[in-house]
Short mmCIF file of C-alpha atoms in Angstrom, two decimals:
data_model
loop_
_atom_site.label_atom_id
_atom_site.label_comp_id
_atom_site.label_asym_id
_atom_site.label_seq_id
_atom_site.Cartn_x
_atom_site.Cartn_y
_atom_site.Cartn_z
CA MET A 1 12.12 -0.99 20.77
CA ASN A 2 9.20 -3.38 20.88
CA LEU A 3 5.66 -2.63 19.59
CA LYS A 4 2.57 -4.77 19.37
CA PHE A 5 -0.65 -4.20 17.39
CA GLU A 6 -3.92 -6.07 17.17
CA ILE A 7 -5.30 -6.72 13.68
CA ILE A 8 -8.97 -7.48 13.14
CA GLY A 9 -9.94 -9.88 10.36
CA ASP A 10 -12.29 -8.74 7.64
CA ASP A 11 -12.26 -5.10 8.72
CA PHE A 12 -10.88 -3.27 5.75
CA SER A 13 -11.72 0.17 7.29
CA GLN A 14 -8.75 -0.37 9.67
CA ALA A 15 -6.47 -2.34 7.46
CA GLY A 16 -3.10 -0.64 7.25
CA GLN A 17 -3.43 1.44 10.40
CA ALA A 18 -0.81 -0.60 12.22
CA SER A 19 1.56 -0.45 9.26
CA SER A 20 1.02 3.29 9.02
CA GLN A 21 1.97 3.79 12.65
CA VAL A 22 5.07 1.59 12.42
CA LYS A 23 6.19 3.35 9.22
CA LYS A 24 6.01 6.72 11.00
CA VAL A 25 8.12 5.31 13.83
CA LEU A 26 10.76 3.99 11.34
CA LYS A 27 10.90 7.49 9.79
CA GLN A 28 11.32 9.07 13.18
CA LEU A 29 14.18 6.69 13.92
CA ASN A 30 15.91 8.04 10.76
CA ILE A 31 16.11 4.69 9.08
CA ALA A 32 17.13 5.08 5.44
CA PRO A 33 14.11 5.97 3.22
CA HIS A 34 14.61 3.01 0.85
CA LEU A 35 14.61 0.64 3.78
CA VAL A 36 11.55 2.31 5.36
CA ARG A 37 9.72 1.84 2.05
CA LYS A 38 10.81 -1.76 1.73
CA ILE A 39 9.73 -2.64 5.28
CA ALA A 40 6.49 -0.70 4.90
CA VAL A 41 5.47 -2.58 1.74
CA ALA A 42 6.26 -6.05 3.24
CA MET A 43 4.50 -5.09 6.47
CA TYR A 44 1.39 -3.76 4.82
CA GLU A 45 1.08 -6.81 2.56
CA ALA A 46 1.25 -9.04 5.65
CA GLU A 47 -1.27 -6.94 7.55
CA VAL A 48 -3.66 -6.98 4.60
CA ASN A 49 -3.24 -10.79 4.38
CA ILE A 50 -4.48 -11.12 7.98
CA VAL A 51 -7.45 -8.80 7.31
CA ALA A 52 -8.25 -10.69 4.12
CA HIS A 53 -7.86 -14.27 5.33
CA ALA A 54 -7.77 -14.55 9.14
CA TYR A 55 -10.22 -13.98 12.00
CA ARG A 56 -7.77 -11.92 14.02
CA GLY A 57 -4.06 -11.47 14.50
CA THR A 58 -1.20 -9.54 16.04
CA MET A 59 1.85 -7.82 14.67
CA HIS A 60 4.94 -7.71 16.89
CA VAL A 61 7.71 -5.30 15.92
CA GLU A 62 11.23 -5.43 17.24
CA ILE A 63 13.61 -2.64 16.21
CA ASP A 64 17.29 -2.52 17.12
CA SER A 65 20.34 -0.88 15.55
CA SER A 66 20.96 -3.79 13.14
CA LYS A 67 17.50 -4.96 12.04
CA VAL A 68 13.70 -4.58 12.02
CA TYR A 69 11.96 -7.84 12.80
CA LEU A 70 8.19 -8.25 12.26
CA ARG A 71 6.12 -11.25 13.44
CA PHE A 72 2.55 -11.65 12.33
CA GLU A 73 0.55 -14.30 14.15
CA ASP A 74 -3.02 -15.01 13.18
CA GLU A 75 -5.94 -17.24 14.10
CA GLY A 76 -7.45 -18.32 10.85
CA PRO A 77 -7.79 -21.07 8.25
CA GLY A 78 -4.04 -21.53 7.77
CA ILE A 79 -2.24 -22.24 4.54
CA SER A 80 -2.31 -25.87 3.39
CA ASP A 81 0.43 -25.53 0.72
CA ILE A 82 2.90 -22.74 1.45
CA ASP A 83 4.91 -23.39 -1.75
CA LEU A 84 1.76 -22.98 -3.80
CA ALA A 85 0.80 -19.84 -1.86
CA MET A 86 4.20 -18.36 -2.63
CA GLN A 87 3.55 -18.69 -6.40
CA GLN A 88 2.69 -15.43 -8.12
CA GLY A 89 -0.92 -15.44 -9.21
CA TYR A 90 -2.17 -18.07 -6.74
CA SER A 91 -4.84 -16.68 -4.43
CA THR A 92 -7.77 -17.87 -2.33
CA ALA A 93 -9.07 -14.32 -1.69
CA SER A 94 -12.76 -13.57 -1.68
CA GLU A 95 -14.50 -11.41 -4.26
CA ALA A 96 -14.81 -8.60 -1.62
CA VAL A 97 -11.07 -8.64 -1.13
CA ARG A 98 -10.48 -8.50 -4.88
CA GLN A 99 -12.76 -5.50 -5.16
CA MET A 100 -10.42 -3.70 -2.77
CA GLY A 101 -7.65 -4.19 -5.25
CA PHE A 102 -5.99 -7.13 -3.59
CA GLY A 103 -6.17 -10.89 -3.90
CA ALA A 104 -4.22 -11.23 -7.12
CA GLY A 105 -1.78 -13.70 -5.68
CA MET A 106 1.02 -11.12 -5.42
CA GLY A 107 1.25 -10.50 -1.67
CA LEU A 108 3.53 -13.28 -0.44
CA PRO A 109 5.91 -13.03 -3.42
CA ASN A 110 6.08 -9.28 -2.84
CA ILE A 111 6.81 -9.77 0.87
CA LYS A 112 9.69 -12.07 -0.13
CA LYS A 113 10.96 -9.44 -2.61
CA ASN A 114 10.87 -6.79 0.10
CA SER A 115 12.49 -8.66 2.98
CA ASP A 116 15.92 -10.06 3.78
CA GLU A 117 14.45 -13.11 5.55
CA LEU A 118 10.96 -14.51 5.37
CA LYS A 119 9.67 -17.44 7.40
CA ILE A 120 6.13 -18.79 7.10
CA ALA A 121 4.74 -21.47 9.40
CA SER A 122 1.13 -22.56 9.20
CA GLU A 123 -1.31 -25.07 10.59
CA VAL A 124 -4.51 -25.68 8.73
CA GLY A 125 -7.57 -24.79 10.91
CA LYS A 126 -5.43 -22.90 13.43
CA GLY A 127 -3.46 -20.08 11.86
CA THR A 128 -0.34 -18.72 10.32
CA THR A 129 2.83 -17.07 11.56
CA VAL A 130 4.84 -14.88 9.19
CA GLU A 131 8.29 -13.56 10.24
CA ILE A 132 9.92 -10.82 8.23
CA THR A 133 13.43 -9.56 8.93
CA THR A 134 15.09 -6.56 7.34
CA TYR A 135 18.75 -5.74 8.08
CA LEU A 136 19.59 -2.09 8.42
CA LYS A 137 23.32 -2.42 7.59
CA MET B 1 5.01 17.60 -14.99
CA ARG B 2 3.56 20.09 -12.57
CA LEU B 3 0.41 18.89 -10.80
CA SER B 4 -1.45 22.02 -11.93
CA GLU B 5 -0.79 20.89 -15.53
CA VAL B 6 -2.19 17.44 -14.75
CA VAL B 7 -5.37 19.08 -13.45
CA GLU B 8 -5.67 21.29 -16.55
CA ILE B 9 -5.00 18.49 -19.03
CA ILE B 10 -7.59 16.10 -17.57
CA GLY B 11 -10.09 18.82 -16.52
CA GLY B 12 -9.94 17.50 -12.97
CA THR B 13 -10.91 18.94 -9.63
CA VAL B 14 -8.52 19.09 -6.66
CA VAL B 15 -10.46 18.02 -3.56
CA CYS B 16 -7.54 17.64 -1.20
CA GLY B 17 -4.08 19.21 -1.18
CA GLU B 18 -2.71 22.68 -1.77
CA ASN B 19 -0.58 24.55 -4.31
CA PRO B 20 -0.66 22.03 -7.27
CA GLU B 21 1.51 24.45 -9.21
CA GLU B 22 4.37 23.80 -6.75
CA GLN B 23 4.16 20.05 -6.90
CA GLN B 24 5.76 17.81 -9.47
CA VAL B 25 5.23 14.23 -10.70
CA ASP B 26 7.74 12.44 -12.93
CA LYS B 27 5.79 9.35 -13.96
CA ALA B 28 2.30 7.94 -13.87
CA PHE B 29 0.84 4.53 -13.17
CA ALA B 30 -2.81 3.56 -13.88
CA THR B 31 -4.38 0.54 -12.17
CA ASP B 32 -7.26 -0.70 -10.09
CA LEU B 33 -5.03 -3.37 -8.54
CA MET B 34 -3.42 -2.07 -5.38
CA SER B 35 -1.09 -5.11 -5.30
CA ASP B 36 0.47 -3.76 -8.50
CA VAL B 37 1.12 -0.41 -6.86
CA LEU B 38 3.08 -2.15 -4.09
CA THR B 39 5.47 -3.61 -6.62
CA LEU B 40 6.64 -0.25 -8.02
CA GLU B 41 10.00 1.31 -7.38
CA ALA B 42 10.08 4.58 -5.55
CA GLY B 43 9.68 7.90 -7.31
CA ARG B 44 7.36 10.88 -7.75
CA ILE B 45 4.55 8.82 -9.19
CA LEU B 46 1.02 9.92 -10.05
CA LEU B 47 -1.40 7.10 -9.29
CA ILE B 48 -4.50 6.99 -11.55
CA THR B 49 -7.20 4.67 -10.27
CA GLY B 50 -10.92 4.12 -10.08
CA LEU B 51 -10.78 2.83 -6.49
CA ASN B 52 -11.99 5.32 -3.94
CA HIS B 53 -11.74 3.33 -0.70
CA LEU B 54 -9.31 3.79 2.22
CA GLN B 55 -6.97 1.03 1.01
CA THR B 56 -6.11 3.16 -1.98
CA LEU B 57 -4.66 5.75 0.41
CA ARG B 58 -2.94 3.16 2.67
CA THR B 59 -1.38 1.55 -0.37
CA ALA B 60 -0.18 4.91 -1.69
CA GLU B 61 1.17 5.80 1.73
CA MET B 62 3.27 2.61 1.85
CA ALA B 63 4.54 3.09 -1.67
CA GLU B 64 5.39 6.78 -0.97
CA ILE B 65 2.89 8.06 -3.51
CA SER B 66 1.37 11.46 -2.63
CA HIS B 67 -0.61 12.31 -5.72
CA ILE B 68 -3.73 10.38 -6.80
CA VAL B 69 -6.27 10.94 -9.59
CA ILE B 70 -9.62 9.14 -8.98
CA VAL B 71 -11.33 8.56 -12.31
CA ARG B 72 -14.84 7.46 -13.47
CA ASN B 73 -16.54 10.15 -11.35
CA LYS B 74 -16.01 8.11 -8.13
CA LYS B 75 -16.54 10.31 -5.06
CA PRO B 76 -14.36 9.69 -2.09
CA SER B 77 -15.92 9.51 1.42
CA LYS B 78 -15.37 12.05 4.25
CA GLU B 79 -13.15 9.45 5.92
CA PHE B 80 -11.11 9.13 2.80
CA LEU B 81 -10.59 12.88 2.44
CA ALA B 82 -9.77 13.26 6.16
CA LEU B 83 -7.07 10.52 5.90
CA ALA B 84 -5.73 12.00 2.68
CA LYS B 85 -5.37 15.40 4.41
CA ARG B 86 -3.65 13.81 7.41
CA GLU B 87 -1.18 12.09 5.15
CA LYS B 88 -0.67 15.31 3.12
CA MET B 89 -1.80 13.82 -0.16
CA THR B 90 -3.23 15.51 -3.21
CA ILE B 91 -6.46 14.08 -4.50
CA ILE B 92 -7.80 14.97 -7.98
CA LEU B 93 -11.18 13.84 -9.21
CA SER B 94 -12.10 13.27 -12.83
CA GLU B 95 -15.31 12.27 -14.53
CA LYS B 96 -13.36 10.62 -17.34
CA SER B 97 -12.35 6.99 -17.61
CA LEU B 98 -9.00 5.49 -16.63
CA TYR B 99 -8.09 5.12 -20.28
CA SER B 100 -9.08 8.66 -21.18
CA VAL B 101 -7.17 10.26 -18.32
CA SER B 102 -4.12 8.09 -18.93
CA GLY B 103 -4.15 8.86 -22.69
CA ALA B 104 -4.43 12.56 -22.20
CA LEU B 105 -1.46 12.66 -19.73
CA TYR B 106 0.61 10.36 -21.91
CA LYS B 107 -0.04 12.49 -24.99
CA ASN B 108 1.09 15.54 -23.12
CA GLY B 109 4.41 13.93 -22.12
CA LEU B 110 3.88 12.39 -18.70
CA GLU B 111 6.03 9.23 -18.80
CA PRO B 112 4.77 5.79 -17.67
CA VAL B 113 6.51 4.00 -14.82
CA TYR B 114 7.23 1.22 -17.30
#
């Protein structure tokens, strides 16, 4: 099964809608609850990252019997130092994002914790691609 | 702890959700940082927070948390309550502070997540 969602940058009223829809699909597919929760947390962190940092982006979802693969592609400022961004506590989030309860430099480390494979590729001034794979078996 | 006990202990008001006497929470977590909520392990957790925007609900949804106390007399919007209803969440409002609500529940035996 393949799904695709558009994510709008800076629009916190819609942030999480795509993740919510995918989570419901995962539940309907009878994927184990602990895996649904793990995927949902990683997916939502990545979606919020696009809303918080990028101008716009997409989330592609591929589900088969062995894995759930998520690919987030955004147009945005990009990440100049991915190793630094992966460090807990490092954040470039705005004050508005922090007031929403995010931007504490916990998102990327938490995505790593809640995924089996995480790949991040970024080009400064263009955008970032985040790939998250979770194995179901 | 039954949710009806939570409501009684903190003197709260249920503005979304039904039959609090039939619902149970095992532990509580108090924060205004949604990123912290996303790091918790699963369980029947009561979230106590002063944040009343939609991301509080989305975060709770992802973390499988269905019971939220909103403190400091913050009023949720119509959109917030509509989404909470759709996601079958219980929302309790309190005029007290995060510290006061947390202290009262802790004193009455509701365990912390950690």
